[in-house]
Every structure is written in C-alpha cells, then in structure tokens.
Amino acid sequence: MNVKTALILLLLALATIFALVCVLLTRGRGPGTCQHQPPEPEVPEDGRSLVFADLTPEELVQVVRYLQGSLGVPLVDASHAKPSDNCIASVDVQLPAKAEVLQFLDAGGARPPREALAVLYFGSQEDPNVTEYVVGPLPVPTYHRDVTVQKYGGKVPYHRRPVTGVEYVAISALIQHELRKAPRFLAACCASDGTDLAALTTAPRGFKSGDRSSWFVIFHAVEGTGYYVLPVGLEVLVEHGELDISLWYLSQVFYNGRYFSSTTKLEADFVAGSLEVIRVEKPQDATVMGSMRPRRPPGTPGPLQYEPQGPRYSVRGNRVTFQGWSIAFGMNPNTGPRLFDIRYRRERIIYELSLQEALALYGSNCPGGMSTRYLDGSFGIGRFAYELVRGVDCPYTATYVDRHYLAESDVPRTNQNSLCVFEHDAALPLRRHFSDMQSLYYGGLRKNVLVIRAVSTLINYDYVWDFMFHSNGAVEVRVHATGYISSSFFHGRGIDYGNKVGPHTLGTMHLHHIHYKVDLDIGGQLNSLEAQDMGYEQLKAPWSEQNTIVRPFLHRGRLERENEAAFPLEAPLPRYLSFTGPKTNRWGHARSYRLQVVSFPGKHLPDSSPMERAVSWGRYKLAVTRRKEEEPTSTSVYNQNDPWTPTVAFADFIDNETITNEDLVAWISVGFLHVPHAEDIPNTVTVGNGVGFFLRPYNYFDEDPSVDSPDSIYFSSEREAEACETNPIACLPAAACAPQLPPFRYGGFLNISLPPPPGRL
C-alpha cells in the first residue's frame, strides 16, 4: 500500500468517525420539521361526540329535499321568496334531550336519533305564520312533526319573523325611489343624487305588537370603508308590514331635527327656503373618516407564535382534546358558538356552554339612534361568523375549521376557516416561586391555554368570542368588541348622548350586554349553590384581654331557591359563589367550581319599558335555575320584531323552585357601557373592551392539578438550570424546529353572494 492510498483511507476513516459522532451527539434532538404529534385522546374516539355535531351540507340538502316533497304546499327558495310566499327560512341540528344523550355517553345506551330543526315561513296561506318542524332521522328523513305549539304555546305570528335579505332589497329600492323625489335637497345637503348613499336599519320595528315599521339612517357610502360614521342627517321611516311589497311606503322623513310627512314635502320646504340645510360633502377616498387603509408602508413583521414540535392539541371532527381537556364544539347560525360535554381528566364539568344573545341598546337625539335595541341573535351571530384572517384574527399556525349553515336559501353555505383552535402562550407564569430563604430553588409553570375562537361581524360591530381552557382546570369565557361604532348626525343637544367624533358625526352612547348559558355538571348532574363572603368580628385578644382584635371571618351559606340565586345586574355577587357536587375532596370539602364574573355593564332597561320583558335576562348579572328541556334558550329570534309580546321571556324561568341537589343552569350576563370618543375612529379597539367570566376549580381537586403538567420546570442551586432534563426550555435551540408556515390565503369574500342589503345582514 503506497502512502497516497494510506492517506485516502485515513481520511475516509476520520470522516466516518466524525459522522458517527455527529449522529450520536444529535440523537434525541427534536425532528427537523414540525410534525403534528396529537396527544392521546381524553375520551374514546368512537364518534360519540357527533351526537352534538352541527349538520353537514349533505344532511342539510336531505332535509330541504324532504320538506319540499312532504309538506303538500309549494315552497319558494328563500333567497328570492317574497313575504307572501312559503319558504324554508333555516335548518339547524335538533339536539336530543340531555337524558338521552347522557344515557348514550355514560351508560351504554342507544345513540339518540339524529334530527334537524326546520323553520318555515308560511306567507301564502289564510293564516300566515312561522312554523317549526323536527325532521328525522338523518341522514335520510322519513318523518316530521310540528313542535311550534309545544315550544311556544301556539303558532308564531308572522310579523315576528326576522326581516329577510329579499325584504331589505325591496326596502332599498323603495328608499331610492323616494329619494329621487328630492333631487335639489340631496344635491344641497349631501352633494348626491341618492345613488351613492347607504341605509342602515334599526330595530325593533314600531311601538306595539304587530307593527313592522323601521327607521333607516342614511349615510354617505364610500367604496372600501365603513359608512357607519358618515351620516348625512337624513333618516326615513318605512312601513313594511303588508305581505304585498307594492303596498310598502315611507311614512315619515327626518332631517336635522325636523320631521316631514314625505320626501316630496322635504323637497318643497327646501325649495321654499324654509329648511336649513347643513351641507355634508361627499368624502374622498384619500381622506375619508373611518378608513382602515394603512397610512404608512408595511413594517417588519412582529413576533409569531410557533410550536417547537408541532401542535399539542388534537381536533378530530367536532372534538378538541388538549392536556386533559376534551370539548365538543359547534356553531348555531342564530346564537353563535356552542360547546358541549366539556371534560377535564375524563370528568364532565359542563354539559353545555353556549352564547345566547348580544344586545346593543343606543341613545341619540335622532329617531334611528334613540329607538335602536338590536338583538343580534335575530340577525345571525353564527351565520355571520366569517373566515378568519390567519395571523391577525388568530395565530398564523392555528387550526382553522369550516362551519356550514342553511339560512334564507335552499342551498347550504360554508363559512370556511370561520372557527380557530390554538394553544396560546399567555406570556405570564401560571404559578411560580423563587426561593431565597432556607434553600435556593426556582419552580414555575408557563401559562399556556387552549383557545377556541370565532368572530361575528354584525354589519358595523365585530365580536371576538373566546372560550379558553387552562391547565389548572379553569374555564375562561370572554368577548371583545371591535369594528365600527354606529353614529347619528350631530345636531342640537347631541352632546347629551355621546361625543362628537367628526365634523357632523355623533358617536352615540350604547351598551353591550351579552348572555351565556352554562349547564354545569360538577361531579354529576345533582348540584347545589354555595355562597361565601367575608365579615369582621371584634374580640378580646385571648393572650391579652385588655386589647381587642378585629378579625375577618367567613360567612357560608347555601342558596336554596331560584329567587335567592337571581342577582340583579347592579347588585354585587357574593365574593365566592360555587356550584357544588355531591362528593367531597380528600379534605372533606364539597367538590366545587367557583363562578367569577368580570363585567362593567350599563344599566338595564327600566321595568316601565314595554319591551323590557323581551330582554328580561338582562335584569340579572347571574340567575341560577333548575334545568328544563322546555327552557333551552333565554331568548328567541322572534323577540326582536315583537319585543312587546316576547315569544320567550326569561323572567318566567325564575319561579322560586328549589335548587338544592338539582340539575342547575347558570345564566350569566356580562357587558359594558360604551360612550364613543375620538379614538373610536376609525375603529373601536379591543383594549379595555373585553368582559367575561371564569369557572375555577374550588376544592374540586386535592391539590392544583397543574402539578402534573409536563411544562413545569424546577431547578435549584444543586441542580443545573441549563440541563435538558431539568428545564426543557433551555434546550429549545436543539429541540426546536423551524415552523413550516402554510401559504397565506383568504377566500372570505367568496362567501358573499349578494350585495349587502341596507341592514344588519
């Protein structure tokens, strides 16, 4: 062997040794790419959670097909049905009775039949009405039954139905026709011929049951920006109660503090010189107030959240699992997000957690603003939860889920990527301690939380709905309001009803009140409600009787009846209010979950208001009632257009029944008063505009369950803080992988098939 060959072999040997050393050194490090490593499911993945699942597009199609062939009356596609037609207004899942579901989930009982709830408008018959049918079984229906009388005590009067897109289009055409009767006025007041103006509906629609008349507020419309802060001072009252659209008409016109019988009268007074006009120039794109277009070139991207070894949660069908948590999720087209069968460590804590209603109540010295009490469920909180923007509405790497619905159409529609799930680093320790006494050590746990989120856009306002699950067994629910304020034209004593935020714009005061249903099952269905609060007592010091001590002590008491557990909105809650189960923890205390409300609401409507009963849930910060199948929701979509004779009045739920060792429901109201100000232009920010509540374990465990979290770290002066086995965070450079970010795409505008009608739709 010559020297050259020996050198080559030596080099090859060294290269082999080097490669083996590298392999040994890198063995055990994280993968080079982020791979989803789903956790072990907390409940068997046998499809049982599908008992709560929203209807699929295929199921929706089957229900429509069945109804079209089984009712014996012609049905017009709701997307172009007139008030005088029959149509399918909506279809949603009909959830089985709780007893049937629990028998199936917990006791090996039969799976309940899968059914749908179909709402039909019957306008083409002698007695027009709204009828609700349960249709089943799915996927191929063979029966239907009318449940309207069972649910509401009678047929639902036709005037209570929500206003449809077809009606809004007809109203828009009527307004345009009437505006053409005042050309010189429009040119003087608004530099417009009327075709470039937008109208926003108000609600409720009149003063008494049977009324169907709506004020529409007129704004300058500018492409690519919100018109809600650009009022021109003109408002019109439309009478649209007749089934024949040709009989609709304008009954009043309002401008700058004055009322007129018609646009013709308005024009005549202007021509005669008896009407003062305040000219509002049409905004230009570059300077329009309320524009969200960036004013500076894009900067460098901010920090992004990423998962070093892929997501640690799992989404399978309609169920999410994460570090002991298991949650079934869905979306009601009217009321929005709803969760079921919420378990922690395999134990059910909550059977149902669902949004019920969102009330926005305005004040103004203009007729549209002063009469507005929006009940957003009647417009469609879930229906208008559109596609979320990756990296803005939710973290870039979140899991995005499509939602399907059928409303005002015979064809199902999909809001793609309209619900997101992600693990969130709250950038705050869940718990920690640094010891500098007796011994030196540090123990801590990052506050990571699972978030389920949707965002509903109800024309001007955007509501961010969050449901959060913490590693100590706590559930957090919160809502943030953003989007545009709704405004009135500034005139007279407008300052009594808000702040001036533009040359002619009054940011009108309003309150947001949100209502939730929480059906708790703490250690089973039979629960009680316990209140604890503090007091002070004065006593002589046992070791020095000439001196006294004032010491705090704990009041404990059980609330026995519903009337005791109905807390008025402005009254304080007991500082500790807990839902207790029948069993005790290791220390002899009833296993409980504590309710903690975070809210700063405006005042509820006075009892003297003729529509107060329709929103009587707003009387209470908290009301606890016995659960009843016949009381599934605190309100109804029919309450908006007939609040004077509400279809569902929550106050009737509270009838002083016993709530000790019963299946209980907590009905929770949160909200805030919003007095718009200059900084609400262009948009209301979420900072400070968030409210909600916590459900926290209280003696439910023997110790904080987060001690079992794999995210805990501990090191001391005797243990190396940089060691991987002590502190995994110290090894992130070795274990982390570069996130494989999906390409940014957005198809949300593809879901909008019609031009926006002049209303909150």
Coordinates of N, CA, C and O in Angstrom, one line a residue, residues 319-470:
R319 N -64.5 17.5 18.0 CA -64.0 17.4 19.3 C -62.5 17.9 19.4 O -61.7 17.5 18.5
V320 N -62.2 18.6 20.4 CA -60.8 19.1 20.7 C -60.3 18.4 21.9 O -61.1 18.4 22.9
T321 N -59.1 17.9 21.9 CA -58.5 17.4 23.2 C -57.2 18.1 23.4 O -56.4 18.4 22.4
F322 N -56.9 18.3 24.7 CA -55.6 19.1 25.0 C -55.3 18.9 26.5 O -56.1 19.4 27.3
Q323 N -54.2 18.2 26.8 CA -53.7 18.1 28.2 C -54.8 17.9 29.2 O -54.9 18.7 30.2
G324 N -55.6 16.9 29.0 CA -56.6 16.6 30.0 C -58.0 17.1 29.6 O -59.0 16.7 30.2
W325 N -58.0 18.1 28.7 CA -59.3 18.7 28.3 C -59.9 17.9 27.1 O -59.2 17.5 26.2
S326 N -61.2 17.9 27.1 CA -62.0 17.3 25.9 C -63.2 18.2 25.8 O -64.0 18.3 26.7
I327 N -63.4 18.7 24.5 CA -64.5 19.7 24.3 C -65.2 19.4 22.9 O -64.5 19.2 21.9
A328 N -66.5 19.2 22.9 CA -67.2 19.2 21.6 C -67.7 20.6 21.3 O -68.2 21.3 22.1
F329 N -67.5 21.0 20.0 CA -67.8 22.4 19.6 C -68.7 22.4 18.4 O -68.9 21.4 17.7
G330 N -69.4 23.5 18.3 CA -70.3 23.7 17.2 C -70.7 25.2 17.1 O -70.2 26.0 17.8
M331 N -71.6 25.5 16.1 CA -72.0 26.9 15.9 C -73.5 26.9 15.5 O -73.9 26.4 14.5
N332 N -74.3 27.6 16.3 CA -75.7 27.8 16.0 C -75.7 29.0 15.0 O -75.2 30.1 15.3
P333 N -76.5 28.9 13.9 CA -76.5 30.0 12.9 C -77.0 31.3 13.6 O -76.6 32.4 13.1
N334 N -77.9 31.2 14.5 CA -78.5 32.4 15.2 C -77.7 32.9 16.3 O -77.3 34.0 16.4
T335 N -77.4 32.0 17.3 CA -76.9 32.4 18.5 C -75.3 32.3 18.6 O -74.7 32.8 19.6
G336 N -74.7 31.6 17.7 CA -73.3 31.6 17.6 C -72.6 30.4 18.3 O -73.2 29.3 18.3
P337 N -71.4 30.5 18.8 CA -70.6 29.4 19.3 C -71.4 28.6 20.4 O -72.0 29.2 21.3
R338 N -71.2 27.3 20.4 CA -71.8 26.5 21.5 C -70.8 25.3 21.7 O -70.3 24.7 20.8
L339 N -70.6 25.0 23.0 CA -69.7 23.9 23.4 C -70.5 22.9 24.2 O -71.4 23.3 25.0
F340 N -70.1 21.6 24.1 CA -70.8 20.6 24.9 C -69.8 19.6 25.4 O -68.7 19.5 25.0
D341 N -70.3 18.9 26.5 CA -69.6 17.7 27.0 C -68.1 18.1 27.3 O -67.2 17.5 26.9
I342 N -67.9 19.2 28.1 CA -66.6 19.7 28.4 C -66.1 18.9 29.6 O -66.7 18.9 30.7
R343 N -65.0 18.2 29.4 CA -64.4 17.3 30.4 C -63.0 17.7 30.7 O -62.3 18.1 29.8
Y344 N -62.6 17.5 32.0 CA -61.3 17.6 32.4 C -60.9 16.4 33.1 O -61.5 16.0 34.1
R345 N -59.8 15.8 32.7 CA -59.4 14.5 33.3 C -60.5 13.5 33.3 O -60.7 12.8 34.2
R346 N -61.2 13.4 32.1 CA -62.3 12.5 31.9 C -63.6 12.7 32.6 O -64.6 12.1 32.4
E347 N -63.6 13.7 33.5 CA -64.8 14.0 34.3 C -65.5 15.2 33.6 O -64.9 16.3 33.4
R348 N -66.8 15.1 33.4 CA -67.6 16.1 32.8 C -67.8 17.2 33.8 O -68.2 17.0 34.9
I349 N -67.4 18.5 33.4 CA -67.6 19.7 34.2 C -68.8 20.5 33.8 O -69.6 21.0 34.5
I350 N -69.0 20.6 32.4 CA -70.0 21.4 31.8 C -70.7 20.5 30.7 O -70.0 20.0 29.9
Y351 N -72.0 20.5 30.8 CA -72.7 19.8 29.7 C -72.9 20.7 28.5 O -72.7 20.3 27.4
E352 N -73.3 22.0 28.7 CA -73.4 22.9 27.7 C -72.9 24.3 28.1 O -73.2 24.7 29.2
L353 N -72.2 24.9 27.2 CA -71.7 26.3 27.4 C -72.0 27.0 26.1 O -71.3 26.7 25.1
S354 N -72.9 27.9 26.1 CA -73.3 28.5 24.8 C -73.7 30.0 24.9 O -74.2 30.4 25.9
L355 N -73.4 30.7 23.9 CA -73.8 32.1 23.8 C -75.3 32.1 23.5 O -75.8 31.3 22.7
Q356 N -76.0 33.0 24.1 CA -77.5 33.1 24.0 C -77.9 34.3 23.2 O -78.7 34.3 22.3
E357 N -77.3 35.5 23.5 CA -77.8 36.7 22.9 C -76.8 37.8 23.1 O -75.9 37.8 24.0
A358 N -76.8 38.8 22.2 CA -76.0 40.0 22.3 C -76.9 41.2 22.0 O -77.5 41.4 20.9
L359 N -77.1 42.0 23.1 CA -77.9 43.2 23.0 C -77.1 44.5 22.8 O -76.1 44.7 23.5
A360 N -77.4 45.3 21.8 CA -76.8 46.6 21.7 C -77.9 47.7 21.7 O -78.8 47.7 20.9
L361 N -77.9 48.5 22.8 CA -79.0 49.5 23.0 C -78.4 50.9 23.0 O -77.5 51.2 23.7
Y362 N -79.0 51.7 22.1 CA -78.4 53.0 21.8 C -79.3 54.1 22.3 O -80.5 54.0 22.6
G363 N -78.6 55.3 22.4 CA -79.2 56.6 22.8 C -78.8 57.6 21.8 O -77.7 57.6 21.2
S364 N -79.7 58.6 21.4 CA -79.4 59.6 20.5 C -80.5 60.6 20.5 O -81.6 60.4 21.1
N365 N -80.3 61.8 19.8 CA -81.5 62.7 19.6 C -82.0 62.6 18.2 O -82.7 63.5 17.7
C366 N -81.6 61.6 17.5 CA -82.2 61.2 16.2 C -83.1 60.0 16.3 O -82.8 59.1 17.1
P367 N -84.1 59.9 15.5 CA -85.1 58.8 15.7 C -84.4 57.4 15.6 O -84.8 56.5 16.3
G368 N -83.6 57.2 14.6 CA -83.0 55.9 14.4 C -82.2 55.5 15.6 O -82.3 54.3 16.1
G369 N -81.3 56.4 16.1 CA -80.5 56.0 17.2 C -81.2 55.8 18.5 O -81.0 54.9 19.2
M370 N -82.2 56.7 18.8 CA -82.9 56.6 20.0 C -83.8 55.4 20.1 O -84.2 55.0 21.2
S371 N -84.2 54.8 19.0 CA -85.1 53.7 19.0 C -84.4 52.3 18.8 O -85.1 51.3 18.8
T372 N -83.1 52.3 18.7 CA -82.4 51.1 18.4 C -82.1 50.2 19.6 O -81.4 50.7 20.5
R373 N -82.6 49.0 19.6 CA -82.3 48.0 20.5 C -82.0 46.7 19.7 O -83.0 45.9 19.5
Y374 N -80.8 46.5 19.3 CA -80.5 45.3 18.4 C -80.4 44.1 19.3 O -79.6 44.0 20.3
L375 N -81.1 43.0 18.9 CA -80.9 41.7 19.5 C -80.3 40.9 18.4 O -80.9 40.4 17.4
D376 N -78.9 40.7 18.5 CA -78.2 40.3 17.3 C -78.4 38.8 16.9 O -78.2 38.4 15.8
G377 N -79.0 38.0 17.9 CA -79.3 36.7 17.5 C -80.4 36.6 16.4 O -80.3 35.7 15.6
S378 N -81.2 37.6 16.3 CA -82.2 37.6 15.2 C -81.6 37.9 13.8 O -82.2 37.6 12.8
F379 N -80.4 38.5 13.8 CA -79.7 38.7 12.6 C -78.8 37.6 12.2 O -78.6 37.3 11.0
G380 N -78.3 36.9 13.2 CA -77.5 35.7 12.9 C -76.0 35.8 13.4 O -75.1 36.0 12.6
I381 N -75.8 35.6 14.7 CA -74.5 35.7 15.2 C -73.5 34.6 14.7 O -72.4 34.9 14.3
G382 N -74.1 33.4 14.5 CA -73.2 32.3 14.0 C -73.2 32.4 12.5 O -72.1 32.1 11.9
R383 N -74.3 32.8 11.8 CA -74.3 32.9 10.4 C -73.3 33.8 9.8 O -72.7 33.6 8.8
F384 N -73.0 34.9 10.6 CA -72.1 35.9 10.1 C -70.8 35.9 10.8 O -70.1 36.9 11.0
A385 N -70.4 34.7 11.2 CA -69.0 34.4 11.7 C -68.2 34.0 10.4 O -68.2 32.8 10.0
Y386 N -67.6 34.9 9.8 CA -66.9 34.7 8.5 C -65.5 34.1 8.7 O -65.0 33.9 9.8
E387 N -64.8 34.0 7.5 CA -63.5 33.4 7.5 C -62.5 34.3 8.4 O -62.6 35.5 8.3
L388 N -61.7 33.7 9.1 CA -60.7 34.4 10.0 C -59.5 34.6 9.2 O -59.0 33.8 8.4
V389 N -58.8 35.7 9.5 CA -57.6 36.1 8.8 C -56.4 35.5 9.6 O -56.2 35.9 10.7
R390 N -55.7 34.7 8.9 CA -54.5 34.0 9.5 C -53.5 35.0 10.0 O -53.1 35.9 9.2
G391 N -53.1 34.9 11.2 CA -52.0 35.8 11.7 C -52.5 37.1 12.3 O -51.7 37.8 12.9
V392 N -53.8 37.4 12.1 CA -54.4 38.6 12.7 C -55.5 38.2 13.6 O -55.5 38.5 14.8
D393 N -56.6 37.6 13.1 CA -57.7 37.1 13.9 C -57.3 36.0 14.9 O -57.9 35.9 16.0
C394 N -56.4 35.2 14.4 CA -55.9 34.0 15.2 C -54.4 33.9 14.9 O -54.0 34.4 13.8
P395 N -53.6 33.2 15.7 CA -52.2 32.9 15.4 C -52.1 32.3 14.0 O -53.0 31.5 13.5
Y396 N -51.0 32.5 13.3 CA -50.8 32.1 12.0 C -50.9 30.5 11.9 O -51.5 30.0 10.9
T397 N -50.4 29.9 12.9 CA -50.4 28.4 12.8 C -51.6 27.7 13.5 O -51.6 26.5 13.7
A398 N -52.6 28.5 13.8 CA -53.8 27.9 14.4 C -54.4 26.9 13.5 O -54.2 26.9 12.3
T399 N -55.3 26.0 14.0 CA -56.1 25.1 13.2 C -57.4 25.8 12.9 O -58.1 26.3 13.8
Y400 N -57.7 25.9 11.6 CA -58.9 26.6 11.1 C -60.0 25.5 10.7 O -59.6 24.6 10.0
V401 N -61.2 25.8 11.1 CA -62.3 24.8 10.8 C -63.4 25.5 10.1 O -63.8 26.6 10.4
D402 N -64.0 24.8 9.1 CA -65.2 25.3 8.3 C -66.4 25.1 9.1 O -66.6 24.2 9.9
R403 N -67.4 26.0 8.9 CA -68.7 25.9 9.5 C -69.8 26.0 8.4 O -69.7 26.8 7.5
H404 N -70.8 25.1 8.5 CA -71.8 25.1 7.4 C -73.2 25.5 8.0 O -73.5 25.2 9.2
Y405 N -74.0 26.1 7.2 CA -75.3 26.5 7.7 C -76.3 26.6 6.5 O -75.9 26.7 5.3
L406 N -77.6 26.6 6.8 CA -78.6 26.9 5.8 C -79.6 27.9 6.4 O -80.2 27.6 7.4
A407 N -79.6 29.1 5.8 CA -80.5 30.1 6.2 C -80.8 31.0 5.0 O -79.9 31.4 4.2
E408 N -82.1 31.3 4.8 CA -82.5 32.1 3.7 C -82.1 31.6 2.3 O -81.8 32.4 1.4
S409 N -82.0 30.4 2.2 CA -81.6 29.7 0.9 C -81.9 28.2 1.0 O -82.0 27.7 2.1
D410 N -82.2 27.6 -0.1 CA -82.4 26.2 -0.2 C -81.0 25.4 -0.3 O -81.0 24.2 -0.4
V411 N -80.0 26.2 -0.4 CA -78.6 25.6 -0.7 C -77.7 25.9 0.6 O -77.6 27.0 1.0
P412 N -77.1 24.9 1.1 CA -76.2 25.1 2.3 C -75.1 26.0 1.8 O -74.6 26.0 0.7
R413 N -74.6 26.8 2.8 CA -73.4 27.6 2.6 C -72.4 27.3 3.6 O -72.7 26.8 4.7
T414 N -71.1 27.6 3.2 CA -70.0 27.4 4.1 C -69.2 28.6 4.4 O -68.9 29.4 3.5
N415 N -69.0 28.9 5.7 CA -68.1 29.9 6.1 C -66.8 29.2 6.4 O -66.6 28.6 7.5
Q416 N -65.9 29.2 5.4 CA -64.7 28.4 5.6 C -63.7 29.1 6.6 O -63.7 30.3 6.7
N417 N -63.0 28.2 7.3 CA -62.0 28.7 8.3 C -62.6 29.8 9.2 O -61.9 30.7 9.6
S418 N -63.8 29.5 9.7 CA -64.5 30.5 10.5 C -64.5 30.2 12.0 O -65.0 31.0 12.8
L419 N -63.8 29.2 12.4 CA -63.5 28.9 13.8 C -62.1 28.4 13.9 O -61.6 27.7 13.0
C420 N -61.4 28.9 14.9 CA -60.0 28.6 15.0 C -59.7 28.0 16.4 O -60.4 28.3 17.4
V421 N -58.7 27.1 16.4 CA -58.3 26.4 17.7 C -56.8 26.6 17.8 O -56.1 26.4 16.8
F422 N -56.3 27.0 18.9 CA -54.9 27.2 19.1 C -54.5 27.1 20.5 O -55.3 27.3 21.4
E423 N -53.2 26.8 20.8 CA -52.6 26.9 22.1 C -51.9 28.2 22.2 O -51.2 28.6 21.3
H424 N -52.2 28.9 23.3 CA -51.7 30.3 23.4 C -50.8 30.4 24.6 O -51.1 29.9 25.7
D425 N -49.6 31.0 24.3 CA -48.7 31.3 25.4 C -49.0 32.7 25.9 O -48.9 33.7 25.2
A426 N -49.6 32.7 27.1 CA -50.0 34.0 27.7 C -48.9 34.9 28.2 O -49.2 36.0 28.6
A427 N -47.7 34.5 28.0 CA -46.5 35.3 28.4 C -46.6 35.7 29.9 O -46.3 36.8 30.2
L428 N -47.1 34.8 30.7 CA -47.3 35.0 32.1 C -47.2 33.7 32.8 O -47.7 32.7 32.3
P429 N -46.4 33.6 33.9 CA -46.4 32.3 34.6 C -47.8 32.0 35.2 O -48.5 32.9 35.7
L430 N -48.2 30.7 35.0 CA -49.4 30.3 35.7 C -49.2 30.3 37.2 O -50.1 30.7 38.0
R431 N -48.1 29.8 37.6 CA -47.6 29.9 39.0 C -46.1 29.9 39.0 O -45.5 29.3 38.1
R432 N -45.5 30.4 40.0 CA -44.0 30.4 40.1 C -43.6 30.8 41.5 O -44.4 31.4 42.3
H433 N -42.4 30.4 41.9 CA -41.8 30.9 43.1 C -40.3 30.8 43.0 O -39.7 29.8 42.6
F434 N -39.6 31.9 43.5 CA -38.2 31.9 43.6 C -37.8 31.9 45.1 O -38.3 32.8 45.8
S435 N -37.1 31.0 45.6 CA -36.8 30.8 47.0 C -35.5 31.4 47.3 O -34.5 31.0 46.7
D436 N -35.4 32.4 48.2 CA -34.1 32.9 48.6 C -34.0 32.7 50.1 O -33.1 33.4 50.8
M437 N -34.8 31.9 50.7 CA -34.7 31.6 52.2 C -34.6 30.1 52.4 O -35.3 29.3 51.7
Q438 N -33.8 29.7 53.3 CA -33.6 28.3 53.7 C -32.9 27.5 52.7 O -31.9 26.9 52.9
S439 N -33.5 27.5 51.5 CA -32.8 26.8 50.3 C -33.1 27.7 49.1 O -34.0 28.4 49.0
L440 N -32.2 27.5 48.1 CA -32.3 28.2 46.9 C -32.8 27.3 45.8 O -32.3 26.3 45.4
Y441 N -34.0 27.7 45.2 CA -34.6 27.0 44.1 C -35.6 27.9 43.4 O -36.0 29.0 43.9
Y442 N -35.9 27.4 42.2 CA -37.0 28.1 41.4 C -37.9 27.0 40.9 O -37.5 26.0 40.3
G443 N -39.2 27.3 41.0 CA -40.2 26.4 40.4 C -41.2 27.2 39.7 O -41.7 28.3 40.2
G444 N -41.6 26.8 38.5 CA -42.6 27.6 37.7 C -43.3 26.8 36.7 O -42.9 25.7 36.3
L445 N -44.3 27.4 36.1 CA -45.1 26.8 35.1 C -45.6 27.9 34.1 O -46.3 28.8 34.6
R446 N -45.3 27.7 32.8 CA -45.9 28.7 31.9 C -47.4 28.6 31.8 O -48.0 27.6 32.0
K447 N -48.0 29.8 31.5 CA -49.4 29.8 31.4 C -49.8 29.6 29.9 O -49.9 30.6 29.2
N448 N -50.0 28.4 29.6 CA -50.4 28.0 28.2 C -51.9 27.7 28.3 O -52.4 27.0 29.3
V449 N -52.7 28.1 27.3 CA -54.1 27.9 27.4 C -54.6 27.5 26.0 O -54.1 28.0 25.0
L450 N -55.6 26.6 26.0 CA -56.2 26.2 24.7 C -57.3 27.2 24.4 O -58.1 27.5 25.3
V451 N -57.4 27.8 23.2 CA -58.4 28.8 22.8 C -59.2 28.2 21.7 O -58.7 27.8 20.7
I452 N -60.6 28.3 21.8 CA -61.5 28.1 20.7 C -62.1 29.5 20.4 O -62.7 30.1 21.3
R453 N -62.0 30.0 19.2 CA -62.4 31.4 18.9 C -63.2 31.4 17.6 O -63.0 30.7 16.6
A454 N -64.2 32.4 17.6 CA -64.9 32.8 16.4 C -65.1 34.3 16.5 O -65.0 34.8 17.6
V455 N -65.3 34.9 15.3 CA -65.5 36.3 15.3 C -66.8 36.6 14.4 O -66.8 36.2 13.3
S456 N -67.8 37.3 15.0 CA -69.0 37.6 14.3 C -69.0 39.0 13.9 O -68.7 39.9 14.7
T457 N -69.3 39.3 12.6 CA -69.5 40.6 12.1 C -70.9 40.9 11.8 O -71.5 40.3 10.9
L458 N -71.5 41.8 12.6 CA -72.9 42.2 12.5 C -72.9 43.6 12.0 O -73.2 44.6 12.7
I459 N -72.7 43.7 10.7 CA -72.5 45.0 9.9 C -71.4 45.8 10.5 O -70.3 45.8 10.1
N460 N -71.7 46.6 11.5 CA -70.7 47.6 12.0 C -69.8 47.0 13.1 O -68.6 47.2 13.1
Y461 N -70.4 46.2 14.0 CA -69.6 45.7 15.1 C -69.1 44.3 14.8 O -69.7 43.5 14.1
D462 N -67.9 44.0 15.4 CA -67.3 42.7 15.3 C -67.1 42.2 16.8 O -66.5 42.9 17.6
Y463 N -67.6 41.0 17.0 CA -67.4 40.5 18.4 C -66.5 39.3 18.3 O -66.7 38.4 17.5
V464 N -65.5 39.3 19.1 CA -64.5 38.2 19.2 C -64.9 37.3 20.4 O -64.8 37.7 21.5
W465 N -65.3 36.1 20.1 CA -65.8 35.1 21.1 C -64.7 34.2 21.4 O -64.2 33.4 20.5
D466 N -64.3 34.1 22.7 CA -63.2 33.2 23.1 C -63.7 32.3 24.2 O -64.4 32.7 25.1
F467 N -63.3 31.0 24.1 CA -63.5 30.0 25.1 C -62.1 29.4 25.4 O -61.5 28.8 24.5
M468 N -61.7 29.5 26.6 CA -60.3 29.3 27.0 C -60.2 28.2 28.1 O -61.0 28.3 29.1
F469 N -59.3 27.3 28.0 CA -59.1 26.2 28.9 C -57.7 26.1 29.4 O -56.8 25.9 28.7
H470 N -57.6 26.3 30.7 CA -56.3 26.4 31.4 C -55.9 25.1 32.0 O -56.7 24.2 32.3

